Amino acid sequence: GENVEQHPSTLSVQEGDSAVIKCTYSDSASNYFPWYKQELGKRPQLIIDIRSNVGEKKDQRIAVTLNKTAKHFSLHITETQPEDSAVYFCAASPANQAGTALIFGKGTTLSVSS
Amino acid sequence: DTGVSQDPRHKITKRGQNVTFRCDPISEHNRLYWYRQTLGQGPEFLTYFQNEAQLEKSRLLSDRFSAERPKGSFSTLEIQRTEQGDSAMYLCASSRTWEAFFGQGTRLTVV
């Protein structure tokens, strides 16, 4: 089955710096890759996603890139702010239709210091 | 609040007892998912419903776990004969297409 690896497990940056989190997946049939942000004690919240027919997607300070050949995708956060501090999870959907299971990475704890 | 709602938020139970959790998805979302999350880990998929049909179950879902979505709206997850290893956050999510939205979760502690 699908396996998602996420790196690094922790990331500390200064406010205003960029942060990059990388994930690899094993199932070449996976074609949907969301990223979730989870603050302490709160629900995971979808922040950006990408489908396999797109190589890059951007939403303000957040961008995601996908390399299907290498089976990896990355989250880029620019101009980080203290409120970006949270655990970030990548995920992959190992099916070619909406609505099936998401397989999550183990998460990256991002700390942004001011 | 029109988001995914879960009840209860916290549950403490003694080992061997049965527990049941409820999830109310976002209205008009025909897809509903259950995940389990332990400390320091990402959510692990348990099961998936499309309308009232349970279409997918993880190997993680032992025979002590059962889930239902009888009318294609709310769902229940029951754990029978709870064990200490069942202690976790149980998350429900719903979707209409690709984007899945999570509830606040039910934190289960088995003592």
mmCIF file with all atom_site columns, N, CA and C in Angstrom, chain A residues 31-32 36 38 41-44 46 49 51 89 93 95-107, chain B residues 1 3-4 9 31 33 35 37 40-43 45 48 50 56 91 95 97-104:
data_model
loop_
_atom_site.group_PDB
_atom_site.id
_atom_site.type_symbol
_atom_site.label_atom_id
_atom_site.label_alt_id
_atom_site.label_comp_id
_atom_site.label_asym_id
_atom_site.label_entity_id
_atom_site.label_seq_id
_atom_site.pdbx_PDB_ins_code
_atom_site.Cartn_x
_atom_site.Cartn_y
_atom_site.Cartn_z
_atom_site.occupancy
_atom_site.B_iso_or_equiv
_atom_site.pdbx_formal_charge
_atom_site.auth_seq_id
_atom_site.auth_comp_id
_atom_site.auth_asym_id
_atom_site.auth_atom_id
_atom_site.pdbx_PDB_model_num
ATOM 1   N N  . ASN A 1 31  ? -2.729  10.493 -6.748 1.00 0.00 ? 31  ASN A N  1
ATOM 2   C CA . ASN A 1 31  ? -2.857  11.664 -7.614 1.00 0.00 ? 31  ASN A CA 1
ATOM 3   C C  . ASN A 1 31  ? -3.454  12.871 -6.910 1.00 0.00 ? 31  ASN A C  1
ATOM 4   N N  . TYR A 1 32  ? -3.561  12.829 -5.587 1.00 0.00 ? 32  TYR A N  1
ATOM 5   C CA . TYR A 1 32  ? -4.061  13.988 -4.851 1.00 0.00 ? 32  TYR A CA 1
ATOM 6   C C  . TYR A 1 32  ? -3.223  14.132 -3.590 1.00 0.00 ? 32  TYR A C  1
ATOM 7   N N  . TYR A 1 36  ? -2.008  19.650 5.531  1.00 0.00 ? 36  TYR A N  1
ATOM 8   C CA . TYR A 1 36  ? -2.817  20.082 6.670  1.00 0.00 ? 36  TYR A CA 1
ATOM 9   C C  . TYR A 1 36  ? -1.932  20.735 7.726  1.00 0.00 ? 36  TYR A C  1
ATOM 10  N N  . GLN A 1 38  ? -1.953  21.642 11.813 1.00 0.00 ? 38  GLN A N  1
ATOM 11  C CA . GLN A 1 38  ? -2.642  21.310 13.056 1.00 0.00 ? 38  GLN A CA 1
ATOM 12  C C  . GLN A 1 38  ? -1.986  22.038 14.212 1.00 0.00 ? 38  GLN A C  1
ATOM 13  N N  . GLY A 1 41  ? -3.933  20.915 20.069 1.00 0.00 ? 41  GLY A N  1
ATOM 14  C CA . GLY A 1 41  ? -5.282  20.710 20.582 1.00 0.00 ? 41  GLY A CA 1
ATOM 15  C C  . GLY A 1 41  ? -6.393  21.022 19.607 1.00 0.00 ? 41  GLY A C  1
ATOM 16  N N  . LYS A 1 42  ? -6.031  21.275 18.351 1.00 0.00 ? 42  LYS A N  1
ATOM 17  C CA . LYS A 1 42  ? -7.063  21.636 17.372 1.00 0.00 ? 42  LYS A CA 1
ATOM 18  C C  . LYS A 1 42  ? -7.134  20.613 16.236 1.00 0.00 ? 42  LYS A C  1
ATOM 19  N N  . ARG A 1 43  ? -8.132  20.766 15.399 1.00 0.00 ? 43  ARG A N  1
ATOM 20  C CA . ARG A 1 43  ? -8.333  19.848 14.277 1.00 0.00 ? 43  ARG A CA 1
ATOM 21  C C  . ARG A 1 43  ? -7.330  20.127 13.172 1.00 0.00 ? 43  ARG A C  1
ATOM 22  N N  . PRO A 1 44  ? -6.965  19.131 12.382 1.00 0.00 ? 44  PRO A N  1
ATOM 23  C CA . PRO A 1 44  ? -6.157  19.396 11.184 1.00 0.00 ? 44  PRO A CA 1
ATOM 24  C C  . PRO A 1 44  ? -6.959  20.269 10.219 1.00 0.00 ? 44  PRO A C  1
ATOM 25  N N  . LEU A 1 46  ? -7.017  21.964 6.333  1.00 0.00 ? 46  LEU A N  1
ATOM 26  C CA . LEU A 1 46  ? -6.459  21.944 4.989  1.00 0.00 ? 46  LEU A CA 1
ATOM 27  C C  . LEU A 1 46  ? -5.947  23.337 4.634  1.00 0.00 ? 46  LEU A C  1
ATOM 28  N N  . ASP A 1 49  ? -3.674  22.145 -1.485 1.00 0.00 ? 49  ASP A N  1
ATOM 29  C CA . ASP A 1 49  ? -3.608  20.805 -2.061 1.00 0.00 ? 49  ASP A CA 1
ATOM 30  C C  . ASP A 1 49  ? -3.225  20.903 -3.521 1.00 0.00 ? 49  ASP A C  1
ATOM 31  N N  . ARG A 1 51  ? -3.302  18.484 -7.339 1.00 0.00 ? 51  ARG A N  1
ATOM 32  C CA . ARG A 1 51  ? -3.630  17.284 -8.082 1.00 0.00 ? 51  ARG A CA 1
ATOM 33  C C  . ARG A 1 51  ? -2.456  16.940 -8.993 1.00 0.00 ? 51  ARG A C  1
ATOM 34  N N  . PHE A 1 89  ? 1.200   18.381 8.205  1.00 0.00 ? 89  PHE A N  1
ATOM 35  C CA . PHE A 1 89  ? 1.132   17.012 7.695  1.00 0.00 ? 89  PHE A CA 1
ATOM 36  C C  . PHE A 1 89  ? 0.928   17.032 6.191  1.00 0.00 ? 89  PHE A C  1
ATOM 37  N N  . SER A 1 93  ? -3.387  10.545 -1.619 1.00 0.00 ? 93  SER A N  1
ATOM 38  C CA . SER A 1 93  ? -4.590  9.741  -1.840 1.00 0.00 ? 93  SER A CA 1
ATOM 39  C C  . SER A 1 93  ? -4.284  8.683  -2.884 1.00 0.00 ? 93  SER A C  1
ATOM 40  N N  . ALA A 1 95  ? -5.535  6.691  -4.981 1.00 0.00 ? 95  ALA A N  1
ATOM 41  C CA . ALA A 1 95  ? -6.598  6.235  -5.881 1.00 0.00 ? 95  ALA A CA 1
ATOM 42  C C  . ALA A 1 95  ? -6.865  7.316  -6.909 1.00 0.00 ? 95  ALA A C  1
ATOM 43  N N  . ASN A 1 96  ? -7.513  6.941  -7.940 1.00 0.00 ? 96  ASN A N  1
ATOM 44  C CA . ASN A 1 96  ? -7.750  7.882  -9.023 1.00 0.00 ? 96  ASN A CA 1
ATOM 45  C C  . ASN A 1 96  ? -9.167  8.432  -8.991 1.00 0.00 ? 96  ASN A C  1
ATOM 46  N N  . GLN A 1 97  ? -9.715  8.534  -7.789 1.00 0.00 ? 97  GLN A N  1
ATOM 47  C CA . GLN A 1 97  ? -11.039 9.118  -7.683 1.00 0.00 ? 97  GLN A CA 1
ATOM 48  C C  . GLN A 1 97  ? -11.143 9.846  -6.353 1.00 0.00 ? 97  GLN A C  1
ATOM 49  N N  . ALA A 1 98  ? -11.986 10.839 -6.321 1.00 0.00 ? 98  ALA A N  1
ATOM 50  C CA . ALA A 1 98  ? -12.164 11.614 -5.101 1.00 0.00 ? 98  ALA A CA 1
ATOM 51  C C  . ALA A 1 98  ? -12.774 10.743 -4.022 1.00 0.00 ? 98  ALA A C  1
ATOM 52  N N  . GLY A 1 99  ? -12.377 11.046 -2.785 1.00 0.00 ? 99  GLY A N  1
ATOM 53  C CA . GLY A 1 99  ? -13.098 10.466 -1.663 1.00 0.00 ? 99  GLY A CA 1
ATOM 54  C C  . GLY A 1 99  ? -12.525 9.220  -1.062 1.00 0.00 ? 99  GLY A C  1
ATOM 55  N N  . THR A 1 100 ? -11.338 8.820  -1.420 1.00 0.00 ? 100 THR A N  1
ATOM 56  C CA . THR A 1 100 ? -10.795 7.645  -0.757 1.00 0.00 ? 100 THR A CA 1
ATOM 57  C C  . THR A 1 100 ? -9.833  8.060  0.352  1.00 0.00 ? 100 THR A C  1
ATOM 58  N N  . ALA A 1 101 ? -9.264  7.077  0.990  1.00 0.00 ? 101 ALA A N  1
ATOM 59  C CA . ALA A 1 101 ? -8.449  7.315  2.184  1.00 0.00 ? 101 ALA A CA 1
ATOM 60  C C  . ALA A 1 101 ? -7.263  8.207  1.885  1.00 0.00 ? 101 ALA A C  1
ATOM 61  N N  . LEU A 1 102 ? -6.896  9.025  2.841  1.00 0.00 ? 102 LEU A N  1
ATOM 62  C CA . LEU A 1 102 ? -5.653  9.770  2.801  1.00 0.00 ? 102 LEU A CA 1
ATOM 63  C C  . LEU A 1 102 ? -4.630  9.039  3.661  1.00 0.00 ? 102 LEU A C  1
ATOM 64  N N  . ILE A 1 103 ? -3.425  8.920  3.143  1.00 0.00 ? 103 ILE A N  1
ATOM 65  C CA . ILE A 1 103 ? -2.318  8.356  3.904  1.00 0.00 ? 103 ILE A CA 1
ATOM 66  C C  . ILE A 1 103 ? -1.415  9.518  4.292  1.00 0.00 ? 103 ILE A C  1
ATOM 67  N N  . PHE A 1 104 ? -1.223  9.713  5.595  1.00 0.00 ? 104 PHE A N  1
ATOM 68  C CA . PHE A 1 104 ? -0.511  10.873 6.110  1.00 0.00 ? 104 PHE A CA 1
ATOM 69  C C  . PHE A 1 104 ? 0.941   10.566 6.429  1.00 0.00 ? 104 PHE A C  1
ATOM 70  N N  . GLY A 1 105 ? 1.772   11.587 6.301  1.00 0.00 ? 105 GLY A N  1
ATOM 71  C CA . GLY A 1 105 ? 3.110   11.536 6.854  1.00 0.00 ? 105 GLY A CA 1
ATOM 72  C C  . GLY A 1 105 ? 3.055   11.726 8.365  1.00 0.00 ? 105 GLY A C  1
ATOM 73  N N  . LYS A 1 106 ? 4.216   11.643 9.010  1.00 0.00 ? 106 LYS A N  1
ATOM 74  C CA . LYS A 1 106 ? 4.251   11.709 10.468 1.00 0.00 ? 106 LYS A CA 1
ATOM 75  C C  . LYS A 1 106 ? 4.279   13.134 11.002 1.00 0.00 ? 106 LYS A C  1
ATOM 76  N N  . GLY A 1 107 ? 4.385   14.101 10.133 1.00 0.00 ? 107 GLY A N  1
ATOM 77  C CA . GLY A 1 107 ? 4.270   15.484 10.557 1.00 0.00 ? 107 GLY A CA 1
ATOM 78  C C  . GLY A 1 107 ? 5.606   16.190 10.737 1.00 0.00 ? 107 GLY A C  1
ATOM 79  N N  . ASP B 2 1   ? -22.232 26.744 13.883 1.00 0.00 ? 1   ASP B N  1
ATOM 80  C CA . ASP B 2 1   ? -21.036 26.160 13.303 1.00 0.00 ? 1   ASP B CA 1
ATOM 81  C C  . ASP B 2 1   ? -21.434 25.117 12.272 1.00 0.00 ? 1   ASP B C  1
ATOM 82  N N  . GLY B 2 3   ? -19.326 23.280 10.498 1.00 0.00 ? 3   GLY B N  1
ATOM 83  C CA . GLY B 2 3   ? -18.238 22.347 10.281 1.00 0.00 ? 3   GLY B CA 1
ATOM 84  C C  . GLY B 2 3   ? -18.615 20.952 10.733 1.00 0.00 ? 3   GLY B C  1
ATOM 85  N N  . VAL B 2 4   ? -17.635 20.046 10.663 1.00 0.00 ? 4   VAL B N  1
ATOM 86  C CA . VAL B 2 4   ? -17.814 18.683 11.142 1.00 0.00 ? 4   VAL B CA 1
ATOM 87  C C  . VAL B 2 4   ? -17.870 18.696 12.667 1.00 0.00 ? 4   VAL B C  1
ATOM 88  N N  . ARG B 2 9   ? -16.347 15.159 23.141 1.00 0.00 ? 9   ARG B N  1
ATOM 89  C CA . ARG B 2 9   ? -14.995 15.661 22.886 1.00 0.00 ? 9   ARG B CA 1
ATOM 90  C C  . ARG B 2 9   ? -13.963 14.839 23.649 1.00 0.00 ? 9   ARG B C  1
ATOM 91  N N  . ARG B 2 31  ? -19.388 12.017 1.614  1.00 0.00 ? 31  ARG B N  1
ATOM 92  C CA . ARG B 2 31  ? -18.279 11.147 1.992  1.00 0.00 ? 31  ARG B CA 1
ATOM 93  C C  . ARG B 2 31  ? -17.889 11.424 3.439  1.00 0.00 ? 31  ARG B C  1
ATOM 94  N N  . TYR B 2 33  ? -15.265 9.954  6.744  1.00 0.00 ? 33  TYR B N  1
ATOM 95  C CA . TYR B 2 33  ? -14.075 9.163  7.069  1.00 0.00 ? 33  TYR B CA 1
ATOM 96  C C  . TYR B 2 33  ? -13.840 9.159  8.572  1.00 0.00 ? 33  TYR B C  1
ATOM 97  N N  . TYR B 2 35  ? -10.597 8.535  11.235 1.00 0.00 ? 35  TYR B N  1
ATOM 98  C CA . TYR B 2 35  ? -9.157  8.389  11.393 1.00 0.00 ? 35  TYR B CA 1
ATOM 99  C C  . TYR B 2 35  ? -8.843  8.288  12.885 1.00 0.00 ? 35  TYR B C  1
ATOM 100 N N  . GLN B 2 37  ? -5.622  9.221  15.603 1.00 0.00 ? 37  GLN B N  1
ATOM 101 C CA . GLN B 2 37  ? -4.344  9.925  15.715 1.00 0.00 ? 37  GLN B CA 1
ATOM 102 C C  . GLN B 2 37  ? -3.773  9.754  17.112 1.00 0.00 ? 37  GLN B C  1
ATOM 103 N N  . GLY B 2 40  ? 2.137   12.615 18.344 1.00 0.00 ? 40  GLY B N  1
ATOM 104 C CA . GLY B 2 40  ? 3.336   12.658 17.516 1.00 0.00 ? 40  GLY B CA 1
ATOM 105 C C  . GLY B 2 40  ? 3.210   11.956 16.186 1.00 0.00 ? 40  GLY B C  1
ATOM 106 N N  . GLN B 2 41  ? 2.005   11.530 15.836 1.00 0.00 ? 41  GLN B N  1
ATOM 107 C CA . GLN B 2 41  ? 1.794   10.825 14.568 1.00 0.00 ? 41  GLN B CA 1
ATOM 108 C C  . GLN B 2 41  ? 0.758   11.545 13.724 1.00 0.00 ? 41  GLN B C  1
ATOM 109 N N  . GLY B 2 42  ? 0.766   11.233 12.436 1.00 0.00 ? 42  GLY B N  1
ATOM 110 C CA . GLY B 2 42  ? -0.285  11.736 11.575 1.00 0.00 ? 42  GLY B CA 1
ATOM 111 C C  . GLY B 2 42  ? -1.537  10.894 11.721 1.00 0.00 ? 42  GLY B C  1
ATOM 112 N N  . PRO B 2 43  ? -2.659  11.406 11.276 1.00 0.00 ? 43  PRO B N  1
ATOM 113 C CA . PRO B 2 43  ? -3.895  10.613 11.328 1.00 0.00 ? 43  PRO B CA 1
ATOM 114 C C  . PRO B 2 43  ? -3.745  9.313  10.535 1.00 0.00 ? 43  PRO B C  1
ATOM 115 N N  . PHE B 2 45  ? -5.860  6.246  8.723  1.00 0.00 ? 45  PHE B N  1
ATOM 116 C CA . PHE B 2 45  ? -7.170  5.948  8.166  1.00 0.00 ? 45  PHE B CA 1
ATOM 117 C C  . PHE B 2 45  ? -7.763  4.701  8.803  1.00 0.00 ? 45  PHE B C  1
ATOM 118 N N  . TYR B 2 48  ? -14.142 4.419  5.586  1.00 0.00 ? 48  TYR B N  1
ATOM 119 C CA . TYR B 2 48  ? -14.699 5.438  4.696  1.00 0.00 ? 48  TYR B CA 1
ATOM 120 C C  . TYR B 2 48  ? -16.103 5.034  4.260  1.00 0.00 ? 48  TYR B C  1
ATOM 121 N N  . GLN B 2 50  ? -19.356 6.254  1.678  1.00 0.00 ? 50  GLN B N  1
ATOM 122 C CA . GLN B 2 50  ? -19.958 7.124  0.679  1.00 0.00 ? 50  GLN B CA 1
ATOM 123 C C  . GLN B 2 50  ? -21.462 6.928  0.822  1.00 0.00 ? 50  GLN B C  1
ATOM 124 N N  . GLU B 2 56  ? -14.630 1.261  2.360  1.00 0.00 ? 56  GLU B N  1
ATOM 125 C CA . GLU B 2 56  ? -13.220 0.952  2.583  1.00 0.00 ? 56  GLU B CA 1
ATOM 126 C C  . GLU B 2 56  ? -12.954 0.814  4.076  1.00 0.00 ? 56  GLU B C  1
ATOM 127 N N  . LEU B 2 91  ? -10.682 10.998 14.933 1.00 0.00 ? 91  LEU B N  1
ATOM 128 C CA . LEU B 2 91  ? -11.067 12.119 14.090 1.00 0.00 ? 91  LEU B CA 1
ATOM 129 C C  . LEU B 2 91  ? -12.036 11.669 13.007 1.00 0.00 ? 91  LEU B C  1
ATOM 130 N N  . SER B 2 95  ? -16.252 15.028 3.134  1.00 0.00 ? 95  SER B N  1
ATOM 131 C CA . SER B 2 95  ? -15.910 15.723 1.896  1.00 0.00 ? 95  SER B CA 1
ATOM 132 C C  . SER B 2 95  ? -17.047 15.569 0.891  1.00 0.00 ? 95  SER B C  1
ATOM 133 N N  . THR B 2 97  ? -16.040 16.413 -2.571 1.00 0.00 ? 97  THR B N  1
ATOM 134 C CA . THR B 2 97  ? -15.171 15.953 -3.662 1.00 0.00 ? 97  THR B CA 1
ATOM 135 C C  . THR B 2 97  ? -13.819 15.566 -3.078 1.00 0.00 ? 97  THR B C  1
ATOM 136 N N  . TRP B 2 98  ? -12.782 16.306 -3.371 1.00 0.00 ? 98  TRP B N  1
ATOM 137 C CA . TRP B 2 98  ? -11.453 15.928 -2.921 1.00 0.00 ? 98  TRP B CA 1
ATOM 138 C C  . TRP B 2 98  ? -11.117 16.441 -1.520 1.00 0.00 ? 98  TRP B C  1
ATOM 139 N N  . GLU B 2 99  ? -11.523 17.675 -1.219 1.00 0.00 ? 99  GLU B N  1
ATOM 140 C CA . GLU B 2 99  ? -11.063 18.307 0.031  1.00 0.00 ? 99  GLU B CA 1
ATOM 141 C C  . GLU B 2 99  ? -11.807 17.728 1.232  1.00 0.00 ? 99  GLU B C  1
ATOM 142 N N  . ALA B 2 100 ? -11.052 17.183 2.172  1.00 0.00 ? 100 ALA B N  1
ATOM 143 C CA . ALA B 2 100 ? -11.637 16.613 3.384  1.00 0.00 ? 100 ALA B CA 1
ATOM 144 C C  . ALA B 2 100 ? -11.470 17.584 4.538  1.00 0.00 ? 100 ALA B C  1
ATOM 145 N N  . PHE B 2 101 ? -12.554 17.766 5.306  1.00 0.00 ? 101 PHE B N  1
ATOM 146 C CA . PHE B 2 101 ? -12.567 18.682 6.432  1.00 0.00 ? 101 PHE B CA 1
ATOM 147 C C  . PHE B 2 101 ? -12.761 17.882 7.712  1.00 0.00 ? 101 PHE B C  1
ATOM 148 N N  . PHE B 2 102 ? -11.911 18.157 8.686  1.00 0.00 ? 102 PHE B N  1
ATOM 149 C CA . PHE B 2 102 ? -11.900 17.377 9.909  1.00 0.00 ? 102 PHE B CA 1
ATOM 150 C C  . PHE B 2 102 ? -12.725 18.004 11.016 1.00 0.00 ? 102 PHE B C  1
ATOM 151 N N  . GLY B 2 103 ? -13.246 17.134 11.886 1.00 0.00 ? 103 GLY B N  1
ATOM 152 C CA . GLY B 2 103 ? -13.860 17.586 13.119 1.00 0.00 ? 103 GLY B CA 1
ATOM 153 C C  . GLY B 2 103 ? -12.796 17.773 14.192 1.00 0.00 ? 103 GLY B C  1
ATOM 154 N N  . GLN B 2 104 ? -13.261 18.206 15.368 1.00 0.00 ? 104 GLN B N  1
ATOM 155 C CA . GLN B 2 104 ? -12.338 18.465 16.480 1.00 0.00 ? 104 GLN B CA 1
ATOM 156 C C  . GLN B 2 104 ? -11.822 17.179 17.123 1.00 0.00 ? 104 GLN B C  1
#
